[in-house]
Amino acid sequence: MKILDVGCGGGLLTEPGGSLFITTINKTQLSYALGIVFAEQIAGIVPKGTHTWEKFISPEKLESILESNGLSVQTVTGMLYNPLSGYWHWSENTSLNYAAHAVKSKAQEHPVPAEFVFKGETEELRDKDSTNPGVQEELKK
């Protein structure tokens, strides 16, 4: 199992079939009130200017972006932070923070382009993907 943590609301799909995990803040009035007004300006939990509400994204919009880029969203789960205990908890409520898990859609998977094949692997690629026109064209070069 391989996991890449790129921190603060971002992520990368490291290889075909890999998992992408994103944690972020929903774009709601409640998230503005608690994430910016309360957390930054009143309680000082995070430094002022940490969050930009215009960059927050709803789970529906995130799912649309992921799916349009060949990813299939597996789950979206709410996350709640308790500033008194300092702990995060999973929740059905996604109105503040949420986590999304997506994987590369099977329909979007493609063989490795021939230009990324190492010397000596060309014959193996030819045997495995001899019916793929793109691979056949690259092997002719």
PDB file of C-alpha atoms in Angstrom:
ATOM      1  CA  MET A   1       0.000   0.000   0.000  1.00  0.00           C
ATOM      2  CA  LYS A   2       1.324   3.440  -0.892  1.00  0.00           C
ATOM      3  CA  ILE A   3       0.103   6.732   0.564  1.00  0.00           C
ATOM      4  CA  LEU A   4       1.256  10.237  -0.262  1.00  0.00           C
ATOM      5  CA  ASP A   5       0.304  13.003   2.137  1.00  0.00           C
ATOM      6  CA  VAL A   6       0.734  16.400   0.493  1.00  0.00           C
ATOM      7  CA  GLY A   7      -0.925  18.280   3.324  1.00  0.00           C
ATOM      8  CA  CYS A   8      -3.507  21.039   3.752  1.00  0.00           C
ATOM      9  CA  GLY A   9      -6.385  20.095   1.481  1.00  0.00           C
ATOM     10  CA  GLY A  10      -4.455  18.743  -1.526  1.00  0.00           C
ATOM     11  CA  GLY A  11      -3.550  15.374  -2.941  1.00  0.00           C
ATOM     12  CA  LEU A  12      -2.147  13.490  -5.890  1.00  0.00           C
ATOM     13  CA  LEU A  13      -3.193  10.341  -7.646  1.00  0.00           C
ATOM     14  CA  THR A  14       0.162   8.613  -7.628  1.00  0.00           C
ATOM     15  CA  GLU A  15      -0.449   5.821 -10.150  1.00  0.00           C
ATOM     16  CA  PRO A  16      -3.381   4.233 -12.132  1.00  0.00           C
ATOM     17  CA  GLY A  17      -5.737   2.589  -9.670  1.00  0.00           C
ATOM     18  CA  GLY A  18      -4.330   4.602  -6.757  1.00  0.00           C
ATOM     19  CA  SER A  19      -6.447   6.378  -4.171  1.00  0.00           C
ATOM     20  CA  LEU A  20      -6.846  10.102  -3.763  1.00  0.00           C
ATOM     21  CA  PHE A  21      -7.849  11.452  -0.348  1.00  0.00           C
ATOM     22  CA  ILE A  22      -8.842  15.080   0.024  1.00  0.00           C
ATOM     23  CA  THR A  23      -9.799  16.876   3.211  1.00  0.00           C
ATOM     24  CA  THR A  24     -11.153  20.374   2.823  1.00  0.00           C
ATOM     25  CA  ILE A  25     -13.726  22.907   3.943  1.00  0.00           C
ATOM     26  CA  ASN A  26     -17.219  23.094   2.461  1.00  0.00           C
ATOM     27  CA  LYS A  27     -18.331  26.389   0.939  1.00  0.00           C
ATOM     28  CA  THR A  28     -21.222  27.295   3.228  1.00  0.00           C
ATOM     29  CA  GLN A  29     -22.170  30.288   5.364  1.00  0.00           C
ATOM     30  CA  LEU A  30     -21.575  28.109   8.429  1.00  0.00           C
ATOM     31  CA  SER A  31     -18.025  27.302   7.316  1.00  0.00           C
ATOM     32  CA  TYR A  32     -17.391  31.019   6.800  1.00  0.00           C
ATOM     33  CA  ALA A  33     -18.718  31.852  10.255  1.00  0.00           C
ATOM     34  CA  LEU A  34     -16.821  29.099  12.063  1.00  0.00           C
ATOM     35  CA  GLY A  35     -13.744  28.643   9.856  1.00  0.00           C
ATOM     36  CA  ILE A  36     -12.884  32.287   9.313  1.00  0.00           C
ATOM     37  CA  VAL A  37     -14.753  34.484  11.781  1.00  0.00           C
ATOM     38  CA  PHE A  38     -14.513  32.186  14.807  1.00  0.00           C
ATOM     39  CA  ALA A  39     -11.329  30.148  14.183  1.00  0.00           C
ATOM     40  CA  GLU A  40      -9.245  33.025  12.812  1.00  0.00           C
ATOM     41  CA  GLN A  41     -10.645  36.257  14.216  1.00  0.00           C
ATOM     42  CA  ILE A  42     -12.238  35.348  17.564  1.00  0.00           C
ATOM     43  CA  ALA A  43     -10.569  32.213  18.957  1.00  0.00           C
ATOM     44  CA  GLY A  44      -7.232  32.527  17.179  1.00  0.00           C
ATOM     45  CA  ILE A  45      -7.102  28.759  16.570  1.00  0.00           C
ATOM     46  CA  VAL A  46      -5.362  29.444  13.257  1.00  0.00           C
ATOM     47  CA  PRO A  47      -3.581  32.621  12.098  1.00  0.00           C
ATOM     48  CA  LYS A  48      -5.665  35.349  10.441  1.00  0.00           C
ATOM     49  CA  GLY A  49      -5.695  34.970   6.659  1.00  0.00           C
ATOM     50  CA  THR A  50      -5.241  31.171   6.755  1.00  0.00           C
ATOM     51  CA  HIS A  51      -8.528  30.573   4.935  1.00  0.00           C
ATOM     52  CA  THR A  52      -9.989  32.148   1.802  1.00  0.00           C
ATOM     53  CA  TRP A  53     -13.725  31.473   1.655  1.00  0.00           C
ATOM     54  CA  GLU A  54     -13.824  31.926  -2.121  1.00  0.00           C
ATOM     55  CA  LYS A  55     -11.501  28.903  -2.412  1.00  0.00           C
ATOM     56  CA  PHE A  56     -13.692  26.634  -0.283  1.00  0.00           C
ATOM     57  CA  ILE A  57     -15.485  23.975  -2.353  1.00  0.00           C
ATOM     58  CA  SER A  58     -18.707  22.049  -1.893  1.00  0.00           C
ATOM     59  CA  PRO A  59     -18.618  18.240  -1.991  1.00  0.00           C
ATOM     60  CA  GLU A  60     -20.836  18.310  -5.092  1.00  0.00           C
ATOM     61  CA  LYS A  61     -18.483  20.647  -6.966  1.00  0.00           C
ATOM     62  CA  LEU A  62     -15.437  18.615  -5.913  1.00  0.00           C
ATOM     63  CA  GLU A  63     -17.115  15.398  -7.064  1.00  0.00           C
ATOM     64  CA  SER A  64     -17.924  16.998 -10.433  1.00  0.00           C
ATOM     65  CA  ILE A  65     -14.309  18.106 -10.895  1.00  0.00           C
ATOM     66  CA  LEU A  66     -12.934  14.694  -9.909  1.00  0.00           C
ATOM     67  CA  GLU A  67     -15.323  12.792 -12.186  1.00  0.00           C
ATOM     68  CA  SER A  68     -14.590  15.074 -15.145  1.00  0.00           C
ATOM     69  CA  ASN A  69     -10.919  14.162 -14.660  1.00  0.00           C
ATOM     70  CA  GLY A  70     -11.425  10.401 -14.726  1.00  0.00           C
ATOM     71  CA  LEU A  71     -11.838   9.734 -11.010  1.00  0.00           C
ATOM     72  CA  SER A  72     -14.663   7.912  -9.305  1.00  0.00           C
ATOM     73  CA  VAL A  73     -15.675   9.238  -5.882  1.00  0.00           C
ATOM     74  CA  GLN A  74     -16.033   6.360  -3.436  1.00  0.00           C
ATOM     75  CA  THR A  75     -17.092   8.224  -0.305  1.00  0.00           C
ATOM     76  CA  VAL A  76     -17.583  11.675   1.177  1.00  0.00           C
ATOM     77  CA  THR A  77     -17.674  11.949   4.967  1.00  0.00           C
ATOM     78  CA  GLY A  78     -18.025  14.927   7.260  1.00  0.00           C
ATOM     79  CA  MET A  79     -15.374  15.842   9.796  1.00  0.00           C
ATOM     80  CA  LEU A  80     -15.908  17.833  12.992  1.00  0.00           C
ATOM     81  CA  TYR A  81     -13.190  19.427  15.103  1.00  0.00           C
ATOM     82  CA  ASN A  82     -13.678  19.921  18.819  1.00  0.00           C
ATOM     83  CA  PRO A  83     -11.477  22.865  19.848  1.00  0.00           C
ATOM     84  CA  LEU A  84     -11.894  21.995  23.546  1.00  0.00           C
ATOM     85  CA  SER A  85     -10.548  18.455  23.208  1.00  0.00           C
ATOM     86  CA  GLY A  86      -8.365  19.102  20.166  1.00  0.00           C
ATOM     87  CA  TYR A  87      -9.728  15.990  18.429  1.00  0.00           C
ATOM     88  CA  TRP A  88     -11.366  15.412  15.028  1.00  0.00           C
ATOM     89  CA  HIS A  89     -14.405  13.145  14.654  1.00  0.00           C
ATOM     90  CA  TRP A  90     -16.120  11.601  11.604  1.00  0.00           C
ATOM     91  CA  SER A  91     -19.658  12.794  10.993  1.00  0.00           C
ATOM     92  CA  GLU A  92     -22.501  12.507   8.484  1.00  0.00           C
ATOM     93  CA  ASN A  93     -22.605  16.317   8.433  1.00  0.00           C
ATOM     94  CA  THR A  94     -20.436  17.791   5.632  1.00  0.00           C
ATOM     95  CA  SER A  95     -21.478  21.420   6.156  1.00  0.00           C
ATOM     96  CA  LEU A  96     -18.099  22.390   7.669  1.00  0.00           C
ATOM     97  CA  ASN A  97     -15.208  20.056   6.910  1.00  0.00           C
ATOM     98  CA  TYR A  98     -15.249  16.849   4.906  1.00  0.00           C
ATOM     99  CA  ALA A  99     -13.045  14.136   3.497  1.00  0.00           C
ATOM    100  CA  ALA A 100     -13.411  12.625   0.029  1.00  0.00           C
ATOM    101  CA  HIS A 101     -11.931   9.386  -1.287  1.00  0.00           C
ATOM    102  CA  ALA A 102     -11.668   8.836  -5.045  1.00  0.00           C
ATOM    103  CA  VAL A 103      -9.998   6.285  -7.314  1.00  0.00           C
ATOM    104  CA  LYS A 104      -9.094   6.322 -10.975  1.00  0.00           C
ATOM    105  CA  SER A 105     -12.100   5.158 -12.985  1.00  0.00           C
ATOM    106  CA  LYS A 106     -11.569   1.790 -14.667  1.00  0.00           C
ATOM    107  CA  ALA A 107     -12.930   3.217 -17.926  1.00  0.00           C
ATOM    108  CA  GLN A 108     -10.237   5.914 -17.861  1.00  0.00           C
ATOM    109  CA  GLU A 109      -7.247   3.617 -17.335  1.00  0.00           C
ATOM    110  CA  HIS A 110      -4.837   3.409 -20.261  1.00  0.00           C
ATOM    111  CA  PRO A 111      -1.679   1.417 -20.872  1.00  0.00           C
ATOM    112  CA  VAL A 112       1.597   3.155 -20.111  1.00  0.00           C
ATOM    113  CA  PRO A 113       2.583   5.247 -23.169  1.00  0.00           C
ATOM    114  CA  ALA A 114       5.487   3.697 -25.088  1.00  0.00           C
ATOM    115  CA  GLU A 115       7.739   6.700 -24.421  1.00  0.00           C
ATOM    116  CA  PHE A 116       7.726   5.725 -20.728  1.00  0.00           C
ATOM    117  CA  VAL A 117       8.758   2.128 -21.360  1.00  0.00           C
ATOM    118  CA  PHE A 118      12.323   1.301 -20.366  1.00  0.00           C
ATOM    119  CA  LYS A 119      14.737  -0.301 -22.828  1.00  0.00           C
ATOM    120  CA  GLY A 120      14.225  -4.029 -22.965  1.00  0.00           C
ATOM    121  CA  GLU A 121      10.541  -3.817 -22.092  1.00  0.00           C
ATOM    122  CA  THR A 122       9.347  -3.048 -25.624  1.00  0.00           C
ATOM    123  CA  GLU A 123       8.837  -6.722 -26.487  1.00  0.00           C
ATOM    124  CA  GLU A 124       6.896  -7.308 -23.274  1.00  0.00           C
ATOM    125  CA  LEU A 125       4.669  -4.308 -24.047  1.00  0.00           C
ATOM    126  CA  ARG A 126       4.136  -5.560 -27.607  1.00  0.00           C
ATOM    127  CA  ASP A 127       3.004  -8.944 -26.271  1.00  0.00           C
ATOM    128  CA  LYS A 128       0.650  -7.461 -23.680  1.00  0.00           C
ATOM    129  CA  ASP A 129      -0.900  -4.685 -25.762  1.00  0.00           C
ATOM    130  CA  SER A 130      -0.620  -5.917 -29.331  1.00  0.00           C
ATOM    131  CA  THR A 131      -4.247  -4.977 -30.008  1.00  0.00           C
ATOM    132  CA  ASN A 132      -3.930  -1.398 -28.762  1.00  0.00           C
ATOM    133  CA  PRO A 133      -3.533   0.915 -31.813  1.00  0.00           C
ATOM    134  CA  GLY A 134      -1.785   3.648 -29.806  1.00  0.00           C
ATOM    135  CA  VAL A 135       0.834   1.229 -28.523  1.00  0.00           C
ATOM    136  CA  GLN A 136       1.257  -0.331 -31.978  1.00  0.00           C
ATOM    137  CA  GLU A 137       1.883   3.130 -33.477  1.00  0.00           C
ATOM    138  CA  GLU A 138       4.473   3.971 -30.809  1.00  0.00           C
ATOM    139  CA  LEU A 139       6.261   0.653 -31.305  1.00  0.00           C
ATOM    140  CA  LYS A 140       6.629   1.399 -35.031  1.00  0.00           C
ATOM    141  CA  LYS A 141       8.650   4.546 -34.280  1.00  0.00           C
TER     142      LYS A 141
END
